Amino acid sequence: MLDTIPSLTVPSIYAQWHHTVARYSSRHLTQYTDTFPAVSGLASIVSTYLTNAGENAQYVAGMWSTSIRTDLAWCSTESHPNVDRKPVRHPTYIAPSWSWASVNGKIAFSSENRSGKDTDGDASAELHTPDLTATIEKWDMQLSTRDSFGPLASARLYLRAPVVDAILEYYSASSSYFLNGPGGGPAQRIGHMTFDVPPESEGFTVVRCIALFRIAECEHARYAKEPTCGVGLAVVPVKGEEGVYRRVGRVGCLRMRWFEGVGEEGVVLV
């Protein structure tokens, strides 16, 4: 990546960051606490190039503030050479649940917006630009060291977005999880869910679904024959903290009609 950065467009730099992080996630670190330190040098270089290109990009838990809504669309994948290695959460705090760095395992970024950047109508964006539904208001990060690209002690993300309650259902025929509306079943389909960590598929049957952005077409056409589709997050409440949630998965093929007329909520992700 370092050799190619000088010749890349800004959207391509974000895309390359996604590609590099995805490749990095497939490796097995001797110490899981090295998750952020291992990429801090590269993050610093990318930050410099983005700044020189006129981007006010801040580093936020392994993501960039200027692409954070599409960065949030990462998902875990089990397509790893070592079939015994399943994604797991780290035994101690490394990153907030909404960051790819919170998972020890291979991840991938959403293919819906290959430019990677939150363009907000930027005509120079590569390929299609998503209609960004969620609004990121602010973030609060506490670093463990003085290195702004280094380890985190804590982090919270504050956003406003349409949110709906959804029933989690498993379909053995396709070995897939889906989020459905009241009553359940395919007719009430909201979206297709990919858990961040498999064990988290146990213990609850209802999640809250946050709409992140719309897309031009669904990645799995057989699941969503809708005029508008999107990508979202599945979250569950943090006990004892009103309005605070932790991420448990990514929702693809999100049927945006479920969010029509739904007012925005203030949501805090940890």
PDB file of N, CA and C in Angstrom, residues 61-134:
ATOM      1  N   ALA A  61     -10.834   4.860  16.185  1.00  0.00           N
ATOM      2  CA  ALA A  61     -10.914   3.426  16.481  1.00  0.00           C
ATOM      3  C   ALA A  61     -10.682   2.556  15.251  1.00  0.00           C
ATOM      4  N   GLY A  62      -9.648   2.894  14.468  1.00  0.00           N
ATOM      5  CA  GLY A  62      -9.327   2.108  13.284  1.00  0.00           C
ATOM      6  C   GLY A  62     -10.083   2.514  12.041  1.00  0.00           C
ATOM      7  N   MET A  63     -10.847   3.581  12.136  1.00  0.00           N
ATOM      8  CA  MET A  63     -11.618   4.091  11.009  1.00  0.00           C
ATOM      9  C   MET A  63     -11.253   5.554  10.781  1.00  0.00           C
ATOM     10  N   TRP A  64     -11.811   6.126   9.725  1.00  0.00           N
ATOM     11  CA  TRP A  64     -11.570   7.532   9.417  1.00  0.00           C
ATOM     12  C   TRP A  64     -12.877   8.302   9.514  1.00  0.00           C
ATOM     13  N   SER A  65     -12.823   9.459  10.169  1.00  0.00           N
ATOM     14  CA  SER A  65     -14.038  10.238  10.401  1.00  0.00           C
ATOM     15  C   SER A  65     -14.746  10.604   9.108  1.00  0.00           C
ATOM     16  N   THR A  66     -13.996  10.751   8.030  1.00  0.00           N
ATOM     17  CA  THR A  66     -14.565  11.131   6.743  1.00  0.00           C
ATOM     18  C   THR A  66     -15.156   9.949   5.976  1.00  0.00           C
ATOM     19  N   SER A  67     -15.014   8.749   6.499  1.00  0.00           N
ATOM     20  CA  SER A  67     -15.605   7.573   5.839  1.00  0.00           C
ATOM     21  C   SER A  67     -16.263   6.648   6.856  1.00  0.00           C
ATOM     22  N   ILE A  68     -16.556   7.194   8.037  1.00  0.00           N
ATOM     23  CA  ILE A  68     -16.912   6.326   9.159  1.00  0.00           C
ATOM     24  C   ILE A  68     -18.231   5.586   8.953  1.00  0.00           C
ATOM     25  N   ARG A  69     -19.186   6.192   8.257  1.00  0.00           N
ATOM     26  CA  ARG A  69     -20.462   5.498   8.087  1.00  0.00           C
ATOM     27  C   ARG A  69     -20.327   4.267   7.202  1.00  0.00           C
ATOM     28  N   THR A  70     -19.528   4.378   6.171  1.00  0.00           N
ATOM     29  CA  THR A  70     -19.298   3.194   5.347  1.00  0.00           C
ATOM     30  C   THR A  70     -18.284   2.261   6.010  1.00  0.00           C
ATOM     31  N   ASP A  71     -17.374   2.808   6.811  1.00  0.00           N
ATOM     32  CA  ASP A  71     -16.443   1.959   7.564  1.00  0.00           C
ATOM     33  C   ASP A  71     -17.191   1.063   8.543  1.00  0.00           C
ATOM     34  N   LEU A  72     -18.289   1.562   9.076  1.00  0.00           N
ATOM     35  CA  LEU A  72     -19.076   0.791  10.038  1.00  0.00           C
ATOM     36  C   LEU A  72     -19.714  -0.447   9.415  1.00  0.00           C
ATOM     37  N   ALA A  73     -19.712  -0.518   8.092  1.00  0.00           N
ATOM     38  CA  ALA A  73     -20.354  -1.639   7.395  1.00  0.00           C
ATOM     39  C   ALA A  73     -19.451  -2.861   7.254  1.00  0.00           C
ATOM     40  N   TRP A  74     -18.402  -2.960   8.073  1.00  0.00           N
ATOM     41  CA  TRP A  74     -17.552  -4.153   8.039  1.00  0.00           C
ATOM     42  C   TRP A  74     -18.354  -5.351   8.552  1.00  0.00           C
ATOM     43  N   CYS A  75     -17.909  -6.538   8.210  1.00  0.00           N
ATOM     44  CA  CYS A  75     -18.559  -7.735   8.736  1.00  0.00           C
ATOM     45  C   CYS A  75     -17.536  -8.844   8.920  1.00  0.00           C
ATOM     46  N   SER A  76     -17.819  -9.724   9.844  1.00  0.00           N
ATOM     47  CA  SER A  76     -16.956 -10.881  10.070  1.00  0.00           C
ATOM     48  C   SER A  76     -17.178 -11.902   8.968  1.00  0.00           C
ATOM     49  N   THR A  77     -16.126 -12.665   8.674  1.00  0.00           N
ATOM     50  CA  THR A  77     -16.250 -13.730   7.681  1.00  0.00           C
ATOM     51  C   THR A  77     -15.505 -14.951   8.176  1.00  0.00           C
ATOM     52  N   GLU A  78     -16.051 -16.114   7.892  1.00  0.00           N
ATOM     53  CA  GLU A  78     -15.415 -17.362   8.318  1.00  0.00           C
ATOM     54  C   GLU A  78     -14.589 -17.988   7.205  1.00  0.00           C
ATOM     55  N   SER A  79     -14.426 -17.258   6.111  1.00  0.00           N
ATOM     56  CA  SER A  79     -13.648 -17.797   4.987  1.00  0.00           C
ATOM     57  C   SER A  79     -12.163 -17.621   5.254  1.00  0.00           C
ATOM     58  N   HIS A  80     -11.662 -18.376   6.199  1.00  0.00           N
ATOM     59  CA  HIS A  80     -10.262 -18.289   6.611  1.00  0.00           C
ATOM     60  C   HIS A  80      -9.591 -19.631   6.344  1.00  0.00           C
ATOM     61  N   PRO A  81      -8.335 -19.637   5.900  1.00  0.00           N
ATOM     62  CA  PRO A  81      -7.636 -20.900   5.621  1.00  0.00           C
ATOM     63  C   PRO A  81      -7.675 -21.871   6.793  1.00  0.00           C
ATOM     64  N   ASN A  82      -7.613 -21.334   8.005  1.00  0.00           N
ATOM     65  CA  ASN A  82      -7.686 -22.174   9.191  1.00  0.00           C
ATOM     66  C   ASN A  82      -9.142 -22.259   9.620  1.00  0.00           C
ATOM     67  N   VAL A  83      -9.809 -23.348   9.271  1.00  0.00           N
ATOM     68  CA  VAL A  83     -11.244 -23.454   9.525  1.00  0.00           C
ATOM     69  C   VAL A  83     -11.560 -23.490  11.008  1.00  0.00           C
ATOM     70  N   ASP A  84     -10.552 -23.775  11.847  1.00  0.00           N
ATOM     71  CA  ASP A  84     -10.785 -23.816  13.282  1.00  0.00           C
ATOM     72  C   ASP A  84     -10.801 -22.422  13.896  1.00  0.00           C
ATOM     73  N   ARG A  85     -10.371 -21.442  13.140  1.00  0.00           N
ATOM     74  CA  ARG A  85     -10.323 -20.094  13.679  1.00  0.00           C
ATOM     75  C   ARG A  85     -11.622 -19.357  13.399  1.00  0.00           C
ATOM     76  N   LYS A  86     -12.455 -19.243  14.404  1.00  0.00           N
ATOM     77  CA  LYS A  86     -13.703 -18.508  14.293  1.00  0.00           C
ATOM     78  C   LYS A  86     -13.512 -17.128  14.925  1.00  0.00           C
ATOM     79  N   PRO A  87     -14.225 -16.111  14.439  1.00  0.00           N
ATOM     80  CA  PRO A  87     -14.088 -14.783  15.031  1.00  0.00           C
ATOM     81  C   PRO A  87     -14.557 -14.764  16.477  1.00  0.00           C
ATOM     82  N   VAL A  88     -13.791 -14.122  17.326  1.00  0.00           N
ATOM     83  CA  VAL A  88     -14.126 -14.000  18.745  1.00  0.00           C
ATOM     84  C   VAL A  88     -13.820 -12.581  19.198  1.00  0.00           C
ATOM     85  N   ARG A  89     -14.452 -12.171  20.281  1.00  0.00           N
ATOM     86  CA  ARG A  89     -14.106 -10.905  20.898  1.00  0.00           C
ATOM     87  C   ARG A  89     -12.825 -11.094  21.704  1.00  0.00           C
ATOM     88  N   HIS A  90     -12.059 -10.050  21.831  1.00  0.00           N
ATOM     89  CA  HIS A  90     -10.830 -10.121  22.610  1.00  0.00           C
ATOM     90  C   HIS A  90     -11.155 -10.321  24.092  1.00  0.00           C
ATOM     91  N   PRO A  91     -10.288 -11.013  24.839  1.00  0.00           N
ATOM     92  CA  PRO A  91     -10.557 -11.269  26.258  1.00  0.00           C
ATOM     93  C   PRO A  91     -10.550 -10.007  27.113  1.00  0.00           C
ATOM     94  N   THR A  92      -9.828  -8.978  26.691  1.00  0.00           N
ATOM     95  CA  THR A  92      -9.852  -7.690  27.378  1.00  0.00           C
ATOM     96  C   THR A  92     -10.122  -6.596  26.349  1.00  0.00           C
ATOM     97  N   TYR A  93     -10.430  -5.413  26.822  1.00  0.00           N
ATOM     98  CA  TYR A  93     -10.847  -4.332  25.925  1.00  0.00           C
ATOM     99  C   TYR A  93      -9.734  -3.910  24.979  1.00  0.00           C
ATOM    100  N   ILE A  94     -10.055  -3.927  23.692  1.00  0.00           N
ATOM    101  CA  ILE A  94      -9.152  -3.446  22.650  1.00  0.00           C
ATOM    102  C   ILE A  94      -9.805  -2.303  21.879  1.00  0.00           C
ATOM    103  N   ALA A  95     -11.088  -2.469  21.583  1.00  0.00           N
ATOM    104  CA  ALA A  95     -11.807  -1.486  20.779  1.00  0.00           C
ATOM    105  C   ALA A  95     -13.299  -1.594  21.064  1.00  0.00           C
ATOM    106  N   PRO A  96     -14.066  -0.559  20.735  1.00  0.00           N
ATOM    107  CA  PRO A  96     -15.521  -0.627  20.905  1.00  0.00           C
ATOM    108  C   PRO A  96     -16.128  -1.654  19.960  1.00  0.00           C
ATOM    109  N   SER A  97     -17.314  -2.130  20.284  1.00  0.00           N
ATOM    110  CA  SER A  97     -17.950  -3.196  19.501  1.00  0.00           C
ATOM    111  C   SER A  97     -18.192  -2.792  18.053  1.00  0.00           C
ATOM    112  N   TRP A  98     -18.279  -1.491  17.777  1.00  0.00           N
ATOM    113  CA  TRP A  98     -18.560  -1.035  16.409  1.00  0.00           C
ATOM    114  C   TRP A  98     -17.310  -0.965  15.536  1.00  0.00           C
ATOM    115  N   SER A  99     -16.149  -1.211  16.106  1.00  0.00           N
ATOM    116  CA  SER A  99     -14.901  -1.193  15.341  1.00  0.00           C
ATOM    117  C   SER A  99     -14.495  -2.600  14.927  1.00  0.00           C
ATOM    118  N   TRP A 100     -13.932  -2.722  13.739  1.00  0.00           N
ATOM    119  CA  TRP A 100     -13.415  -4.009  13.269  1.00  0.00           C
ATOM    120  C   TRP A 100     -12.366  -4.563  14.224  1.00  0.00           C
ATOM    121  N   ALA A 101     -11.687  -3.675  14.944  1.00  0.00           N
ATOM    122  CA  ALA A 101     -10.611  -4.096  15.839  1.00  0.00           C
ATOM    123  C   ALA A 101     -11.124  -4.801  17.088  1.00  0.00           C
ATOM    124  N   SER A 102     -12.441  -4.813  17.297  1.00  0.00           N
ATOM    125  CA  SER A 102     -13.000  -5.496  18.466  1.00  0.00           C
ATOM    126  C   SER A 102     -13.088  -6.998  18.259  1.00  0.00           C
ATOM    127  N   VAL A 103     -12.845  -7.442  17.025  1.00  0.00           N
ATOM    128  CA  VAL A 103     -12.973  -8.862  16.686  1.00  0.00           C
ATOM    129  C   VAL A 103     -11.621  -9.458  16.332  1.00  0.00           C
ATOM    130  N   ASN A 104     -11.331 -10.605  16.895  1.00  0.00           N
ATOM    131  CA  ASN A 104     -10.135 -11.364  16.528  1.00  0.00           C
ATOM    132  C   ASN A 104     -10.566 -12.390  15.487  1.00  0.00           C
ATOM    133  N   GLY A 105     -10.359 -12.057  14.239  1.00  0.00           N
ATOM    134  CA  GLY A 105     -10.786 -12.920  13.146  1.00  0.00           C
ATOM    135  C   GLY A 105     -10.848 -12.135  11.853  1.00  0.00           C
ATOM    136  N   LYS A 106     -11.043 -12.830  10.771  1.00  0.00           N
ATOM    137  CA  LYS A 106     -11.052 -12.198   9.452  1.00  0.00           C
ATOM    138  C   LYS A 106     -12.320 -11.373   9.256  1.00  0.00           C
ATOM    139  N   ILE A 107     -12.147 -10.150   8.758  1.00  0.00           N
ATOM    140  CA  ILE A 107     -13.285  -9.285   8.474  1.00  0.00           C
ATOM    141  C   ILE A 107     -13.223  -8.822   7.019  1.00  0.00           C
ATOM    142  N   ALA A 108     -14.332  -8.315   6.549  1.00  0.00           N
ATOM    143  CA  ALA A 108     -14.396  -7.748   5.203  1.00  0.00           C
ATOM    144  C   ALA A 108     -15.235  -6.488   5.275  1.00  0.00           C
ATOM    145  N   PHE A 109     -14.988  -5.580   4.360  1.00  0.00           N
ATOM    146  CA  PHE A 109     -15.785  -4.361   4.310  1.00  0.00           C
ATOM    147  C   PHE A 109     -16.856  -4.494   3.252  1.00  0.00           C
ATOM    148  N   SER A 110     -17.932  -3.747   3.439  1.00  0.00           N
ATOM    149  CA  SER A 110     -19.057  -3.793   2.523  1.00  0.00           C
ATOM    150  C   SER A 110     -18.618  -3.464   1.112  1.00  0.00           C
ATOM    151  N   SER A 111     -19.173  -4.189   0.156  1.00  0.00           N
ATOM    152  CA  SER A 111     -18.839  -3.953  -1.250  1.00  0.00           C
ATOM    153  C   SER A 111     -19.773  -2.940  -1.900  1.00  0.00           C
ATOM    154  N   GLU A 112     -20.781  -2.479  -1.148  1.00  0.00           N
ATOM    155  CA  GLU A 112     -21.767  -1.593  -1.764  1.00  0.00           C
ATOM    156  C   GLU A 112     -21.181  -0.253  -2.161  1.00  0.00           C
ATOM    157  N   ASN A 113     -20.233   0.247  -1.358  1.00  0.00           N
ATOM    158  CA  ASN A 113     -19.644   1.543  -1.682  1.00  0.00           C
ATOM    159  C   ASN A 113     -18.149   1.372  -1.802  1.00  0.00           C
ATOM    160  N   ARG A 114     -17.681   1.023  -2.969  1.00  0.00           N
ATOM    161  CA  ARG A 114     -16.274   0.702  -3.149  1.00  0.00           C
ATOM    162  C   ARG A 114     -15.362   1.918  -3.013  1.00  0.00           C
ATOM    163  N   SER A 115     -15.915   3.116  -3.122  1.00  0.00           N
ATOM    164  CA  SER A 115     -15.078   4.298  -2.954  1.00  0.00           C
ATOM    165  C   SER A 115     -14.655   4.442  -1.508  1.00  0.00           C
ATOM    166  N   GLY A 116     -15.455   3.871  -0.594  1.00  0.00           N
ATOM    167  CA  GLY A 116     -15.092   3.891   0.813  1.00  0.00           C
ATOM    168  C   GLY A 116     -15.387   5.188   1.511  1.00  0.00           C
ATOM    169  N   LYS A 117     -15.507   6.280   0.778  1.00  0.00           N
ATOM    170  CA  LYS A 117     -15.626   7.587   1.404  1.00  0.00           C
ATOM    171  C   LYS A 117     -17.071   8.015   1.585  1.00  0.00           C
ATOM    172  N   ASP A 118     -17.354   8.731   2.695  1.00  0.00           N
ATOM    173  CA  ASP A 118     -18.645   9.362   2.880  1.00  0.00           C
ATOM    174  C   ASP A 118     -18.676  10.597   1.993  1.00  0.00           C
ATOM    175  N   THR A 119     -19.347  10.503   0.863  1.00  0.00           N
ATOM    176  CA  THR A 119     -19.227  11.552  -0.140  1.00  0.00           C
ATOM    177  C   THR A 119     -20.234  12.679   0.007  1.00  0.00           C
ATOM    178  N   ASP A 120     -21.425  12.391   0.570  1.00  0.00           N
ATOM    179  CA  ASP A 120     -22.444  13.426   0.733  1.00  0.00           C
ATOM    180  C   ASP A 120     -22.634  14.243  -0.539  1.00  0.00           C
ATOM    181  N   GLY A 121     -22.790  13.562  -1.666  1.00  0.00           N
ATOM    182  CA  GLY A 121     -23.066  14.254  -2.912  1.00  0.00           C
ATOM    183  C   GLY A 121     -21.844  14.668  -3.697  1.00  0.00           C
ATOM    184  N   ASP A 122     -20.678  14.227  -3.291  1.00  0.00           N
ATOM    185  CA  ASP A 122     -19.449  14.567  -3.999  1.00  0.00           C
ATOM    186  C   ASP A 122     -19.466  13.898  -5.372  1.00  0.00           C
ATOM    187  N   ALA A 123     -19.524  14.689  -6.415  1.00  0.00           N
ATOM    188  CA  ALA A 123     -19.633  14.145  -7.771  1.00  0.00           C
ATOM    189  C   ALA A 123     -18.383  13.415  -8.210  1.00  0.00           C
ATOM    190  N   SER A 124     -17.285  13.595  -7.489  1.00  0.00           N
ATOM    191  CA  SER A 124     -16.036  12.952  -7.883  1.00  0.00           C
ATOM    192  C   SER A 124     -15.914  11.538  -7.340  1.00  0.00           C
ATOM    193  N   ALA A 125     -16.899  11.111  -6.537  1.00  0.00           N
ATOM    194  CA  ALA A 125     -16.823   9.785  -5.925  1.00  0.00           C
ATOM    195  C   ALA A 125     -16.817   8.704  -6.992  1.00  0.00           C
ATOM    196  N   GLU A 126     -16.047   7.642  -6.716  1.00  0.00           N
ATOM    197  CA  GLU A 126     -15.983   6.533  -7.654  1.00  0.00           C
ATOM    198  C   GLU A 126     -17.193   5.621  -7.468  1.00  0.00           C
ATOM    199  N   LEU A 127     -17.676   5.070  -8.577  1.00  0.00           N
ATOM    200  CA  LEU A 127     -18.834   4.188  -8.576  1.00  0.00           C
ATOM    201  C   LEU A 127     -20.028   4.915  -7.969  1.00  0.00           C
ATOM    202  N   HIS A 128     -20.970   4.182  -7.385  1.00  0.00           N
ATOM    203  CA  HIS A 128     -22.158   4.851  -6.892  1.00  0.00           C
ATOM    204  C   HIS A 128     -21.964   5.324  -5.457  1.00  0.00           C
ATOM    205  N   THR A 129     -22.711   6.316  -5.085  1.00  0.00           N
ATOM    206  CA  THR A 129     -22.616   6.902  -3.756  1.00  0.00           C
ATOM    207  C   THR A 129     -23.853   6.534  -2.952  1.00  0.00           C
ATOM    208  N   PRO A 130     -23.698   6.019  -1.740  1.00  0.00           N
ATOM    209  CA  PRO A 130     -24.868   5.670  -0.945  1.00  0.00           C
ATOM    210  C   PRO A 130     -25.560   6.900  -0.381  1.00  0.00           C
ATOM    211  N   ASP A 131     -26.875   6.783  -0.171  1.00  0.00           N
ATOM    212  CA  ASP A 131     -27.615   7.807   0.543  1.00  0.00           C
ATOM    213  C   ASP A 131     -27.374   7.527   2.020  1.00  0.00           C
ATOM    214  N   LEU A 132     -26.619   8.362   2.655  1.00  0.00           N
ATOM    215  CA  LEU A 132     -26.209   8.108   4.029  1.00  0.00           C
ATOM    216  C   LEU A 132     -27.340   8.459   4.985  1.00  0.00           C
ATOM    217  N   THR A 133     -27.944   7.446   5.581  1.00  0.00           N
ATOM    218  CA  THR A 133     -29.124   7.630   6.409  1.00  0.00           C
ATOM    219  C   THR A 133     -28.765   8.036   7.828  1.00  0.00           C
ATOM    220  N   ALA A 134     -27.769   7.409   8.413  1.00  0.00           N
ATOM    221  CA  ALA A 134     -27.354   7.726   9.777  1.00  0.00           C
ATOM    222  C   ALA A 134     -26.495   8.985   9.794  1.00  0.00           C
TER     223      ALA A 134
END
